Coordinates of N, CA and C in Angstrom, one line a residue:
M1 N -14.6 15.5 8.7 CA -15.0 14.6 7.6 C -15.7 13.4 8.3
Y2 N -16.8 13.0 7.8 CA -17.6 11.9 8.3 C -16.9 10.6 7.8
A3 N -17.2 9.5 8.6 CA -16.5 8.2 8.3 C -16.7 7.7 6.9
P4 N -18.0 7.8 6.4 CA -18.2 7.3 5.0 C -17.3 8.1 4.0
E5 N -17.2 9.4 4.2 CA -16.4 10.2 3.3 C -14.9 9.8 3.4
R6 N -14.5 9.6 4.6 CA -13.1 9.2 4.8 C -12.8 7.9 4.2
Q7 N -13.7 6.9 4.4 CA -13.5 5.6 3.8 C -13.5 5.6 2.3
Q8 N -14.3 6.5 1.7 CA -14.3 6.6 0.2 C -12.9 7.2 -0.3
E9 N -12.4 8.1 0.5 CA -11.1 8.7 0.1 C -10.0 7.6 0.3
I10 N -10.1 6.8 1.4 CA -9.1 5.7 1.6 C -9.1 4.8 0.5
L11 N -10.3 4.4 0.0 CA -10.5 3.5 -1.1 C -9.9 4.1 -2.4
R12 N -10.1 5.4 -2.6 CA -9.5 6.0 -3.8 C -7.9 5.9 -3.7
L13 N -7.4 6.2 -2.6 CA -5.9 6.2 -2.4 C -5.4 4.8 -2.6
A14 N -6.1 3.8 -2.1 CA -5.7 2.4 -2.2 C -5.6 2.0 -3.7
R15 N -6.6 2.4 -4.4 CA -6.7 2.0 -5.8 C -5.7 2.8 -6.7
E16 N -5.3 4.0 -6.3 CA -4.3 4.8 -7.0 C -2.9 4.3 -6.8
S17 N -2.6 4.0 -5.5 CA -1.2 3.6 -5.2 C -1.0 2.1 -5.0
G18 N -2.1 1.4 -5.0 CA -1.9 -0.1 -4.8 C -1.8 -0.6 -3.4
R19 N -1.6 0.4 -2.4 CA -1.5 0.0 -1.0 C -1.7 1.3 -0.2
V20 N -2.3 1.1 1.0 CA -2.3 2.2 2.0 C -1.9 1.6 3.3
D21 N -1.2 2.5 4.1 CA -0.8 2.0 5.4 C -1.5 2.8 6.5
V22 N -1.6 2.2 7.7 CA -2.4 2.8 8.8 C -1.8 4.1 9.2
L23 N -0.5 4.2 9.5 CA 0.1 5.4 10.1 C 0.0 6.6 9.1
S24 N 0.2 6.3 7.8 CA 0.2 7.4 6.9 C -1.3 8.0 6.8
L25 N -2.3 7.1 6.8 CA -3.7 7.5 6.7 C -4.1 8.3 8.0
A26 N -3.6 7.8 9.1 CA -3.9 8.5 10.3 C -3.4 10.0 10.3
E27 N -2.2 10.1 9.8 CA -1.6 11.5 9.6 C -2.3 12.3 8.6
E28 N -2.7 11.6 7.5 CA -3.4 12.3 6.4 C -4.7 12.9 6.8
F29 N -5.5 12.1 7.6 CA -6.8 12.5 8.0 C -6.9 13.1 9.4
Q30 N -5.7 13.2 10.1 CA -5.7 13.7 11.4 C -6.7 13.0 12.4
V31 N -6.6 11.6 12.3 CA -7.4 10.8 13.2 C -6.4 9.8 13.8
T32 N -6.9 9.0 14.8 CA -6.1 8.0 15.4 C -5.9 6.8 14.5
A33 N -4.8 6.0 14.8 CA -4.6 4.8 14.1 C -5.8 3.8 14.2
E34 N -6.4 3.8 15.4 CA -7.5 2.8 15.6 C -8.7 3.2 14.8
T35 N -8.9 4.5 14.6 CA -10.0 5.0 13.7 C -9.7 4.5 12.3
V36 N -8.5 4.6 11.8 CA -8.2 4.1 10.5 C -8.4 2.6 10.4
R37 N -8.0 1.9 11.4 CA -8.2 0.4 11.4 C -9.7 0.1 11.3
R38 N -10.5 0.8 12.0 CA -12.0 0.6 11.9 C -12.5 0.9 10.5
D39 N -11.9 1.9 9.9 CA -12.3 2.2 8.5 C -11.9 1.1 7.6
L40 N -10.7 0.6 7.8 CA -10.2 -0.5 6.9 C -11.0 -1.8 7.1
R41 N -11.4 -2.0 8.4 CA -12.2 -3.2 8.7 C -13.6 -3.1 7.9
A42 N -14.1 -1.9 7.9 CA -15.4 -1.7 7.3 C -15.3 -1.9 5.8
L43 N -14.2 -1.4 5.2 CA -14.0 -1.6 3.7 C -13.7 -3.0 3.4
D44 N -13.0 -3.7 4.3 CA -12.7 -5.1 4.1 C -14.0 -5.9 4.1
R45 N -14.9 -5.6 5.1 CA -16.2 -6.4 5.2 C -17.0 -6.1 4.0
A46 N -16.9 -4.9 3.4 CA -17.7 -4.6 2.2 C -17.0 -5.2 0.9
G47 N -15.9 -5.9 1.1 CA -15.2 -6.5 -0.1 C -14.5 -5.5 -1.0
L48 N -14.2 -4.3 -0.5 CA -13.6 -3.3 -1.3 C -12.0 -3.3 -1.2
V49 N -11.5 -3.7 0.0 CA -10.1 -3.8 0.2 C -9.8 -5.1 0.9
R50 N -8.6 -5.5 0.8 CA -8.1 -6.7 1.6 C -7.1 -6.2 2.6
R51 N -7.3 -6.5 3.9 CA -6.3 -6.0 4.9 C -5.0 -6.8 4.8
V52 N -3.9 -6.2 4.9 CA -2.6 -6.8 5.0 C -1.9 -6.2 6.2
H53 N -0.7 -6.7 6.5 CA 0.1 -6.2 7.6 C 0.3 -4.7 7.5
G54 N -0.2 -4.0 8.5 CA 0.1 -2.5 8.5 C -0.8 -1.7 7.7
G55 N -1.7 -2.3 6.9 CA -2.6 -1.5 6.0 C -3.5 -2.3 5.2
A56 N -3.7 -1.9 3.9 CA -4.7 -2.6 3.1 C -4.3 -2.4 1.6
I57 N -4.8 -3.4 0.8 CA -4.6 -3.3 -0.7 C -6.0 -3.4 -1.3
P58 N -6.2 -2.9 -2.5 CA -7.5 -3.0 -3.2 C -7.9 -4.5 -3.3
A59 N -9.2 -4.8 -3.2 CA -9.7 -6.1 -3.3 C -9.4 -6.6 -4.7
G60 N -9.0 -7.9 -4.8 CA -8.7 -8.5 -6.1 C -7.2 -8.4 -6.4
R61 N -6.4 -7.6 -5.6 CA -5.0 -7.4 -6.0 C -4.2 -8.6 -5.5
L62 N -4.6 -9.4 -4.6 CA -3.8 -10.4 -4.1 C -3.3 -11.4 -5.2
D63 N -4.1 -11.6 -6.2 CA -3.7 -12.5 -7.2 C -3.7 -11.8 -8.6
F64 N -3.7 -10.5 -8.5 CA -3.6 -9.7 -9.8 C -2.2 -9.4 -10.1
E65 N -1.8 -9.7 -11.3 CA -0.4 -9.5 -11.7 C -0.3 -8.4 -12.8
P66 N 0.1 -7.2 -12.4 CA 0.2 -6.2 -13.5 C 1.3 -6.5 -14.5
D67 N 1.2 -6.0 -15.7 CA 2.2 -6.4 -16.7 C 3.4 -5.5 -16.4
L68 N 4.5 -5.8 -17.2 CA 5.8 -5.2 -16.9 C 5.8 -3.7 -17.1
A69 N 5.1 -3.2 -18.1 CA 5.0 -1.8 -18.4 C 4.4 -1.0 -17.2
E70 N 3.3 -1.6 -16.6 CA 2.7 -1.0 -15.5 C 3.6 -1.0 -14.3
R71 N 4.3 -2.1 -14.1 CA 5.2 -2.2 -12.9 C 6.4 -1.2 -13.1
E72 N 6.9 -1.0 -14.3 CA 8.0 -0.1 -14.5 C 7.7 1.3 -14.0
S73 N 6.5 1.7 -14.1 CA 6.1 3.1 -13.6 C 5.7 3.2 -12.2
T74 N 5.6 2.1 -11.5 CA 5.2 2.1 -10.1 C 6.4 2.1 -9.2
A75 N 6.4 3.0 -8.2 CA 7.5 3.2 -7.2 C 8.8 3.3 -7.9
A76 N 8.9 4.1 -9.0 CA 10.1 4.2 -9.8 C 11.3 4.7 -9.0
D77 N 11.1 5.8 -8.2 CA 12.2 6.3 -7.4 C 12.8 5.3 -6.4
E78 N 11.9 4.6 -5.8 CA 12.3 3.6 -4.8 C 13.1 2.5 -5.5
K79 N 12.6 2.0 -6.6 CA 13.3 1.0 -7.4 C 14.6 1.4 -7.9
D80 N 14.8 2.7 -8.2 CA 16.1 3.2 -8.7 C 17.1 3.2 -7.5
R81 N 16.6 3.5 -6.3 CA 17.5 3.5 -5.1 C 17.9 2.1 -4.8
I82 N 16.9 1.2 -4.9 CA 17.2 -0.2 -4.6 C 18.2 -0.7 -5.6
A83 N 18.1 -0.4 -6.8 CA 19.0 -0.9 -7.9 C 20.4 -0.4 -7.6
R84 N 20.5 0.9 -7.3 CA 21.9 1.4 -7.1 C 22.5 0.8 -5.8
A85 N 21.7 0.6 -4.8 CA 22.2 0.0 -3.6 C 22.7 -1.5 -3.8
A86 N 22.0 -2.2 -4.7 CA 22.3 -3.6 -5.0 C 23.7 -3.7 -5.7
L87 N 24.2 -2.7 -6.3 CA 25.5 -2.7 -7.0 C 26.6 -3.1 -6.0
A88 N 26.5 -2.7 -4.8 CA 27.5 -3.0 -3.7 C 27.6 -4.5 -3.5
E89 N 26.5 -5.3 -3.9 CA 26.5 -6.7 -3.6 C 27.1 -7.5 -4.8
L90 N 27.5 -6.9 -5.9 CA 28.1 -7.6 -7.0 C 29.5 -8.0 -6.6
P91 N 29.8 -9.3 -6.8 CA 31.2 -9.7 -6.6 C 32.1 -9.1 -7.5
S92 N 33.4 -9.0 -7.1 CA 34.4 -8.4 -8.0 C 34.6 -9.2 -9.3
D93 N 34.5 -10.5 -9.2 CA 34.4 -11.4 -10.3 C 33.5 -12.6 -9.9
G94 N 33.3 -13.5 -10.8 CA 32.4 -14.6 -10.4 C 31.2 -14.6 -11.2
S95 N 30.1 -15.2 -10.6 CA 28.8 -15.4 -11.3 C 27.6 -14.9 -10.5
V96 N 26.6 -14.3 -11.3 CA 25.4 -13.9 -10.6 C 24.2 -14.3 -11.4
I97 N 23.1 -14.5 -10.8 CA 21.8 -14.7 -11.4 C 20.9 -13.5 -11.2
I98 N 20.2 -13.1 -12.2 CA 19.3 -11.9 -12.1 C 17.9 -12.4 -12.5
D99 N 17.0 -12.2 -11.6 CA 15.6 -12.5 -11.7 C 14.9 -11.6 -12.7
A100 N 13.6 -12.0 -13.1 CA 12.8 -11.1 -13.8 C 12.1 -10.1 -12.9
G101 N 11.6 -9.0 -13.5 CA 10.9 -8.0 -12.8 C 11.4 -6.6 -13.1
S102 N 10.6 -5.6 -12.7 CA 11.0 -4.2 -13.0 C 12.2 -3.7 -12.2
T103 N 12.3 -4.1 -11.0 CA 13.4 -3.7 -10.2 C 14.7 -4.3 -10.7
A104 N 14.6 -5.6 -11.0 CA 15.8 -6.4 -11.5 C 16.2 -5.7 -12.9
A105 N 15.3 -5.3 -13.7 CA 15.6 -4.7 -15.0 C 16.3 -3.3 -14.7
R106 N 15.9 -2.6 -13.7 CA 16.6 -1.3 -13.4 C 18.0 -1.6 -12.8
F107 N 18.1 -2.7 -12.1 CA 19.4 -3.1 -11.6 C 20.4 -3.4 -12.8
A108 N 19.9 -4.1 -13.7 CA 20.7 -4.4 -14.9 C 21.1 -3.2 -15.7
A109 N 20.2 -2.2 -15.7 CA 20.4 -1.0 -16.4 C 21.6 -0.1 -15.8
V110 N 21.9 -0.3 -14.5 CA 22.9 0.5 -13.9 C 24.2 -0.3 -13.7
F111 N 24.3 -1.5 -14.3 CA 25.5 -2.2 -14.2 C 26.7 -1.4 -14.7
P112 N 27.8 -1.4 -14.0 CA 29.0 -0.7 -14.6 C 29.5 -1.3 -15.8
L113 N 29.9 -0.5 -16.8 CA 30.4 -1.1 -18.1 C 31.7 -1.9 -17.9
E114 N 32.4 -1.6 -16.8 CA 33.7 -2.3 -16.6 C 33.5 -3.7 -15.9
A115 N 32.3 -4.0 -15.5 CA 32.0 -5.3 -14.8 C 32.5 -6.5 -15.5
Q116 N 33.2 -7.4 -14.8 CA 33.7 -8.6 -15.4 C 33.0 -9.8 -14.7
L117 N 31.9 -10.2 -15.2 CA 31.1 -11.2 -14.5 C 30.5 -12.2 -15.5
T118 N 30.1 -13.3 -15.0 CA 29.2 -14.2 -15.6 C 27.8 -14.0 -15.1
V119 N 26.9 -13.6 -16.0 CA 25.5 -13.3 -15.6 C 24.6 -14.3 -16.3
V120 N 23.7 -14.9 -15.4 CA 22.7 -15.8 -15.9 C 21.3 -15.2 -15.6
T121 N 20.4 -15.2 -16.6 CA 19.1 -14.7 -16.4 C 18.1 -15.4 -17.4
H122 N 16.8 -15.4 -16.9 CA 15.8 -16.0 -17.8 C 14.8 -14.8 -18.3
A123 N 15.2 -13.6 -18.0 CA 14.4 -12.4 -18.2 C 14.9 -11.7 -19.5
L124 N 14.1 -11.5 -20.5 CA 14.5 -10.9 -21.7 C 14.9 -9.4 -21.5
P125 N 14.1 -8.6 -20.7 CA 14.6 -7.2 -20.5 C 15.9 -7.1 -19.8
V126 N 16.2 -8.0 -18.9 CA 17.6 -8.0 -18.2 C 18.6 -8.3 -19.2
A127 N 18.4 -9.4 -20.0 CA 19.4 -9.8 -21.0 C 19.6 -8.6 -22.1
A128 N 18.6 -8.0 -22.5 CA 18.7 -6.9 -23.4 C 19.6 -5.7 -22.9
R129 N 19.5 -5.5 -21.6 CA 20.3 -4.4 -21.0 C 21.7 -4.7 -20.8
L130 N 22.0 -6.0 -20.8 CA 23.4 -6.4 -20.5 C 24.1 -7.0 -21.7
A131 N 23.4 -7.2 -22.8 CA 24.0 -7.8 -24.0 C 25.2 -7.1 -24.6
D132 N 25.3 -5.8 -24.4 CA 26.4 -5.0 -25.0 C 27.5 -4.8 -24.1
H133 N 27.4 -5.3 -22.8 CA 28.5 -5.1 -21.9 C 29.7 -6.0 -22.3
P134 N 30.9 -5.4 -22.6 CA 31.9 -6.3 -23.1 C 32.5 -7.2 -22.1
G135 N 32.5 -6.9 -20.8 CA 33.1 -7.8 -19.8 C 32.2 -8.8 -19.3
I136 N 30.9 -8.9 -19.7 CA 29.9 -9.8 -19.1 C 29.8 -11.0 -20.1
A137 N 29.9 -12.2 -19.5 CA 29.6 -13.4 -20.2 C 28.1 -13.7 -19.9
L138 N 27.2 -13.4 -20.8 CA 25.8 -13.5 -20.6 C 25.2 -14.8 -21.0
H139 N 24.5 -15.5 -20.1 CA 23.8 -16.7 -20.4 C 22.3 -16.5 -20.2
L140 N 21.6 -16.8 -21.3 CA 20.1 -16.6 -21.3 C 19.5 -18.0 -21.1
V141 N 18.8 -18.2 -20.0 CA 18.1 -19.5 -19.8 C 16.8 -19.4 -20.6
G142 N 16.5 -20.5 -21.3 CA 15.3 -20.6 -22.1 C 14.1 -21.2 -21.5
G143 N 13.0 -21.2 -22.3 CA 11.7 -21.8 -21.9 C 10.6 -21.0 -22.5
R144 N 9.4 -21.4 -22.1 CA 8.2 -20.6 -22.5 C 8.2 -19.2 -21.9
V145 N 8.1 -18.2 -22.7 CA 8.2 -16.8 -22.3 C 6.8 -16.3 -21.9
R146 N 6.6 -15.9 -20.6 CA 5.3 -15.3 -20.2 C 5.3 -13.9 -20.6
H147 N 4.2 -13.5 -21.3 CA 4.0 -12.2 -21.8 C 4.0 -11.1 -20.7
R148 N 3.4 -11.4 -19.6 CA 3.4 -10.4 -18.5 C 4.7 -10.0 -18.0
T149 N 5.6 -11.0 -17.8 CA 6.9 -10.7 -17.2 C 8.1 -10.7 -18.2
R150 N 7.8 -11.2 -19.5 CA 8.9 -11.3 -20.5 C 10.0 -12.3 -19.9
A151 N 9.6 -13.3 -19.2 CA 10.5 -14.2 -18.6 C 10.2 -15.7 -18.9
A152 N 11.3 -16.5 -19.1 CA 11.1 -17.9 -19.4 C 10.7 -18.7 -18.2
V153 N 9.8 -19.7 -18.4 CA 9.4 -20.5 -17.3 C 9.3 -22.0 -17.8
D154 N 8.8 -22.9 -16.9 CA 8.6 -24.3 -17.2 C 9.9 -25.1 -17.3
A155 N 9.8 -26.3 -17.9 CA 10.8 -27.3 -17.7 C 12.2 -26.9 -18.2
W156 N 12.3 -26.2 -19.3 CA 13.6 -25.8 -19.8 C 14.3 -24.8 -18.8
A157 N 13.5 -23.9 -18.3 CA 14.1 -22.9 -17.4 C 14.6 -23.6 -16.1
L158 N 13.7 -24.5 -15.6 CA 14.1 -25.2 -14.3 C 15.3 -26.1 -14.6
R159 N 15.4 -26.7 -15.7 CA 16.6 -27.6 -16.0 C 17.8 -26.7 -16.1
G160 N 17.7 -25.5 -16.7 CA 18.9 -24.7 -16.8 C 19.4 -24.2 -15.4
Y161 N 18.5 -23.8 -14.6 CA 19.0 -23.4 -13.2 C 19.4 -24.6 -12.4
G162 N 19.0 -25.8 -12.7 CA 19.4 -26.9 -12.0 C 20.8 -27.4 -12.3
E163 N 21.4 -26.8 -13.3 CA 22.7 -27.2 -13.8 C 23.8 -26.2 -13.3
I164 N 23.5 -25.2 -12.5 CA 24.5 -24.2 -12.2 C 24.5 -23.9 -10.6
K165 N 25.6 -23.3 -10.2 CA 25.7 -22.8 -8.8 C 26.4 -21.5 -8.9
A166 N 25.7 -20.4 -8.8 CA 26.2 -19.0 -8.9 C 26.6 -18.5 -7.5
D167 N 27.4 -17.4 -7.5 CA 27.8 -16.8 -6.3 C 26.6 -16.1 -5.6
V168 N 25.9 -15.3 -6.4 CA 24.8 -14.5 -5.8 C 23.6 -14.6 -6.8
V169 N 22.4 -14.6 -6.2 CA 21.2 -14.4 -7.0 C 20.5 -13.1 -6.5
F170 N 20.1 -12.3 -7.5 CA 19.4 -11.1 -7.2 C 17.9 -11.4 -7.5
L171 N 17.1 -11.6 -6.5 CA 15.8 -12.2 -6.6 C 14.7 -11.1 -6.5
A172 N 13.6 -11.3 -7.1 CA 12.5 -10.4 -7.1 C 11.3 -11.2 -6.5
T173 N 10.3 -10.4 -6.0 CA 9.1 -11.0 -5.5 C 7.9 -10.1 -5.7
N174 N 6.7 -10.6 -5.7 CA 5.5 -9.8 -5.7 C 5.0 -9.5 -4.3
G175 N 5.4 -10.3 -3.3 CA 5.0 -10.1 -1.9 C 5.9 -10.7 -1.0
F176 N 6.1 -10.1 0.2 CA 7.0 -10.7 1.2 C 6.5 -10.3 2.6
S177 N 6.7 -11.2 3.5 CA 6.3 -10.9 4.9 C 6.9 -12.0 5.8
P178 N 7.1 -11.8 7.1 CA 7.6 -12.8 8.0 C 6.7 -14.0 8.0
E179 N 5.4 -13.8 8.0 CA 4.4 -14.9 8.1 C 4.2 -15.6 6.8
G180 N 4.0 -14.8 5.7 CA 3.7 -15.4 4.4 C 4.9 -15.8 3.6
G181 N 6.1 -15.4 3.9 CA 7.2 -15.7 3.1 C 7.3 -14.9 1.8
L182 N 7.8 -15.6 0.8 CA 7.9 -14.9 -0.6 C 6.9 -15.5 -1.5
T183 N 6.1 -14.7 -2.1 CA 5.0 -15.2 -3.0 C 4.9 -14.4 -4.3
T184 N 4.3 -15.1 -5.3 CA 4.0 -14.5 -6.6 C 2.7 -15.1 -7.1
P185 N 2.0 -14.4 -8.0 CA 0.7 -14.9 -8.5 C 0.8 -16.2 -9.3
D186 N 1.9 -16.5 -10.0 CA 1.9 -17.6 -11.0 C 2.8 -18.7 -10.5
L187 N 2.2 -19.9 -10.5 CA 3.0 -21.1 -10.1 C 4.2 -21.4 -10.9
A188 N 4.2 -21.2 -12.2 CA 5.4 -21.4 -13.0 C 6.5 -20.4 -12.7
E189 N 6.1 -19.2 -12.5 CA 7.1 -18.2 -12.0 C 7.7 -18.6 -10.7
G190 N 6.8 -19.0 -9.8 CA 7.3 -19.4 -8.5 C 8.3 -20.6 -8.5
A191 N 8.0 -21.5 -9.4 CA 8.9 -22.7 -9.5 C 10.3 -22.2 -10.0
V192 N 10.3 -21.3 -10.9 CA 11.6 -20.8 -11.4 C 12.4 -20.1 -10.3
K193 N 11.6 -19.3 -9.5 CA 12.3 -18.5 -8.4 C 12.8 -19.5 -7.4
S194 N 12.1 -20.6 -7.1 CA 12.6 -21.6 -6.1 C 13.9 -22.2 -6.7
A195 N 13.9 -22.5 -8.0 CA 15.1 -23.1 -8.6 C 16.3 -22.1 -8.5
M196 N 16.0 -20.8 -8.7 CA 17.1 -19.8 -8.6 C 17.7 -19.7 -7.2
I197 N 16.8 -19.8 -6.2 CA 17.3 -19.8 -4.8 C 18.3 -21.0 -4.6
A198 N 17.9 -22.1 -5.1 CA 18.7 -23.3 -4.9 C 20.0 -23.2 -5.7
A199 N 20.0 -22.4 -6.8 CA 21.2 -22.3 -7.7 C 22.2 -21.3 -7.3
A200 N 22.1 -20.7 -6.1 CA 23.0 -19.6 -5.7 C 23.5 -19.9 -4.2
R201 N 24.7 -19.4 -3.9 CA 25.2 -19.5 -2.6 C 24.7 -18.4 -1.7
R202 N 24.4 -17.3 -2.3 CA 23.9 -16.1 -1.5 C 22.7 -15.5 -2.2
V203 N 21.6 -15.2 -1.4 CA 20.4 -14.7 -2.0 C 20.2 -13.3 -1.5
V204 N 20.0 -12.3 -2.5 CA 19.8 -10.9 -2.2 C 18.4 -10.6 -2.8
L205 N 17.4 -10.2 -2.0 CA 16.1 -9.9 -2.5 C 16.0 -8.4 -2.7
L206 N 15.5 -8.1 -3.9 CA 15.3 -6.7 -4.3 C 13.8 -6.5 -4.3
A207 N 13.2 -5.7 -3.3 CA 11.8 -5.6 -3.2 C 11.4 -4.2 -2.6
D208 N 10.6 -3.4 -3.3 CA 10.2 -2.2 -2.7 C 9.2 -2.4 -1.5
S209 N 9.0 -1.5 -0.7 CA 8.3 -1.7 0.6 C 6.8 -1.9 0.4
A210 N 6.3 -1.5 -0.8 CA 4.8 -1.7 -1.1 C 4.5 -3.1 -1.2
K211 N 5.5 -4.0 -1.4 CA 5.2 -5.4 -1.5 C 5.2 -6.1 -0.1
F212 N 5.6 -5.4 0.9 CA 5.6 -5.9 2.3 C 4.2 -6.2 2.7
G213 N 3.9 -7.4 3.2 CA 2.6 -7.7 3.7 C 1.7 -8.3 2.7
Q214 N 2.1 -8.2 1.4 CA 1.2 -8.8 0.4 C 1.5 -10.3 0.3
Q215 N 0.4 -11.1 0.0 CA 0.5 -12.5 -0.2 C -0.2 -12.9 -1.4
H216 N 0.5 -13.7 -2.2 CA -0.1 -14.2 -3.5 C -0.2 -15.7 -3.5
F217 N -0.7 -16.2 -4.6 CA -1.1 -17.6 -4.7 C 0.1 -18.6 -4.5
A218 N 1.2 -18.3 -5.2 CA 2.3 -19.3 -5.2 C 3.4 -18.8 -4.3
R219 N 3.7 -19.7 -3.2 CA 4.8 -19.4 -2.3 C 6.0 -20.1 -2.8
F220 N 7.1 -19.4 -2.9 CA 8.3 -20.0 -3.5 C 9.5 -20.0 -2.5
G221 N 9.3 -19.5 -1.3 CA 10.4 -19.5 -0.3 C 10.0 -18.7 0.9
G222 N 10.9 -18.7 1.9 CA 10.6 -18.0 3.1 C 11.7 -16.9 3.3
L223 N 11.5 -16.0 4.2 CA 12.5 -15.0 4.4 C 13.8 -15.6 5.0
D224 N 13.7 -16.8 5.5 CA 14.9 -17.4 6.0 C 15.8 -18.0 4.9
D225 N 15.3 -17.9 3.6 CA 16.1 -18.3 2.5 C 16.9 -17.1 2.0
V226 N 16.6 -15.9 2.5 CA 17.2 -14.7 2.0 C 18.3 -14.2 2.9
D227 N 19.5 -13.9 2.4 CA 20.6 -13.4 3.2 C 20.4 -11.9 3.4
L228 N 20.0 -11.2 2.4 CA 19.9 -9.7 2.4 C 18.7 -9.3 1.7
L229 N 17.9 -8.4 2.3 CA 16.8 -7.7 1.7 C 17.2 -6.3 1.4
I230 N 17.1 -5.8 0.2 CA 17.3 -4.4 -0.1 C 16.0 -3.8 -0.5
T231 N 15.5 -2.9 0.3 CA 14.2 -2.3 0.1 C 14.4 -0.8 0.3
D232 N 13.3 0.0 0.4 CA 13.3 1.4 0.6 C 12.9 1.8 2.0
T233 N 13.0 3.1 2.2 CA 12.7 3.6 3.6 C 11.2 3.6 3.9
G234 N 10.4 3.2 3.0 CA 9.0 3.0 3.3 C 8.7 1.8 4.2
L235 N 9.6 0.9 4.3 CA 9.5 -0.2 5.3 C 9.9 0.4 6.6
S236 N 9.0 0.2 7.6 CA 9.3 0.8 8.9 C 10.4 0.1 9.7
P237 N 11.1 0.8 10.6 CA 12.1 0.1 11.4 C 11.5 -1.1 12.1
Q238 N 10.3 -1.0 12.6 CA 9.7 -2.2 13.3 C 9.5 -3.4 12.4
D239 N 9.1 -3.1 11.2 CA 8.9 -4.2 10.2 C 10.3 -4.8 9.8
A240 N 11.3 -3.9 9.6 CA 12.6 -4.4 9.3 C 13.1 -5.3 10.4
L241 N 12.9 -4.9 11.7 CA 13.3 -5.7 12.8 C 12.7 -7.1 12.8
A242 N 11.4 -7.1 12.5 CA 10.6 -8.4 12.4 C 11.3 -9.3 11.3
I243 N 11.7 -8.7 10.2 CA 12.3 -9.5 9.2 C 13.7 -10.0 9.6
E244 N 14.5 -9.1 10.3 CA 15.8 -9.5 10.8 C 15.7 -10.6 11.8
R245 N 14.7 -10.7 12.5 CA 14.5 -11.8 13.5 C 14.4 -13.1 12.8
Q246 N 14.1 -13.1 11.5 CA 14.1 -14.4 10.7 C 15.5 -14.7 10.2
G247 N 16.5 -13.9 10.5 CA 17.8 -14.2 10.1 C 18.2 -13.5 8.8
T248 N 17.4 -12.5 8.3 CA 17.6 -11.8 7.1 C 18.1 -10.4 7.4
E249 N 19.3 -10.1 6.8 CA 19.8 -8.7 7.0 C 18.9 -7.8 6.1
V250 N 18.6 -6.6 6.6 CA 17.8 -5.6 5.9 C 18.6 -4.3 5.6
A251 N 18.6 -3.9 4.4 CA 19.1 -2.6 4.0 C 18.0 -1.7 3.4
R252 N 17.8 -0.5 4.0 CA 16.7 0.4 3.4 C 17.4 1.5 2.7
A253 N 17.2 1.5 1.4 CA 17.9 2.5 0.5 C 17.1 3.8 0.4

């Protein structure tokens, strides 16, 4: 396969999956990792992809925020494994905060019916999944609801989180990396996430590996704010080690 043909195929894969990584592409095309890096540099110079740690994402994706329905169908198996692994972090009693997002909604969907907890969320899909649990005291934080995430933002939401201190927050993000920290495309969403971090004694980040290396417009924290990252096995051991050097425990489900 000639380089232009390979680069066209790499671009197709990036657009289909939202991200490509160097090692997988090298195996796919039976070429060296350095050859793939040259291909990615050429695509980056052409404005077709943006290079990120270990691979690339389609151009324009850094600040593109897919709606909830699209995110529900992306990396579904990985998100299910993350959600089930996160159950081990629920306290036997006490209080938890659950963020907005497709992984957080899957986490709420697998909550045990016998759970006896106080749960706080600003996310309508999370609240809908937990409203019928008899042992859960559910608190819905209000505010302006963003259509893309079905989550409350702005002053009301910030004020609500400013009035509590929960045992654990289960946090979501659009991008994470040792260098870029935790990022999301929307400033209002980022402000609420920062408030959630401050409102909990322990921070558990639920994020699939495709988000690693992605950086978005609004930075709302660093990996040093996170006690535990639960992700999938798509995150390499080397990248997991780089995160752990920041003081964050990593669990790959």
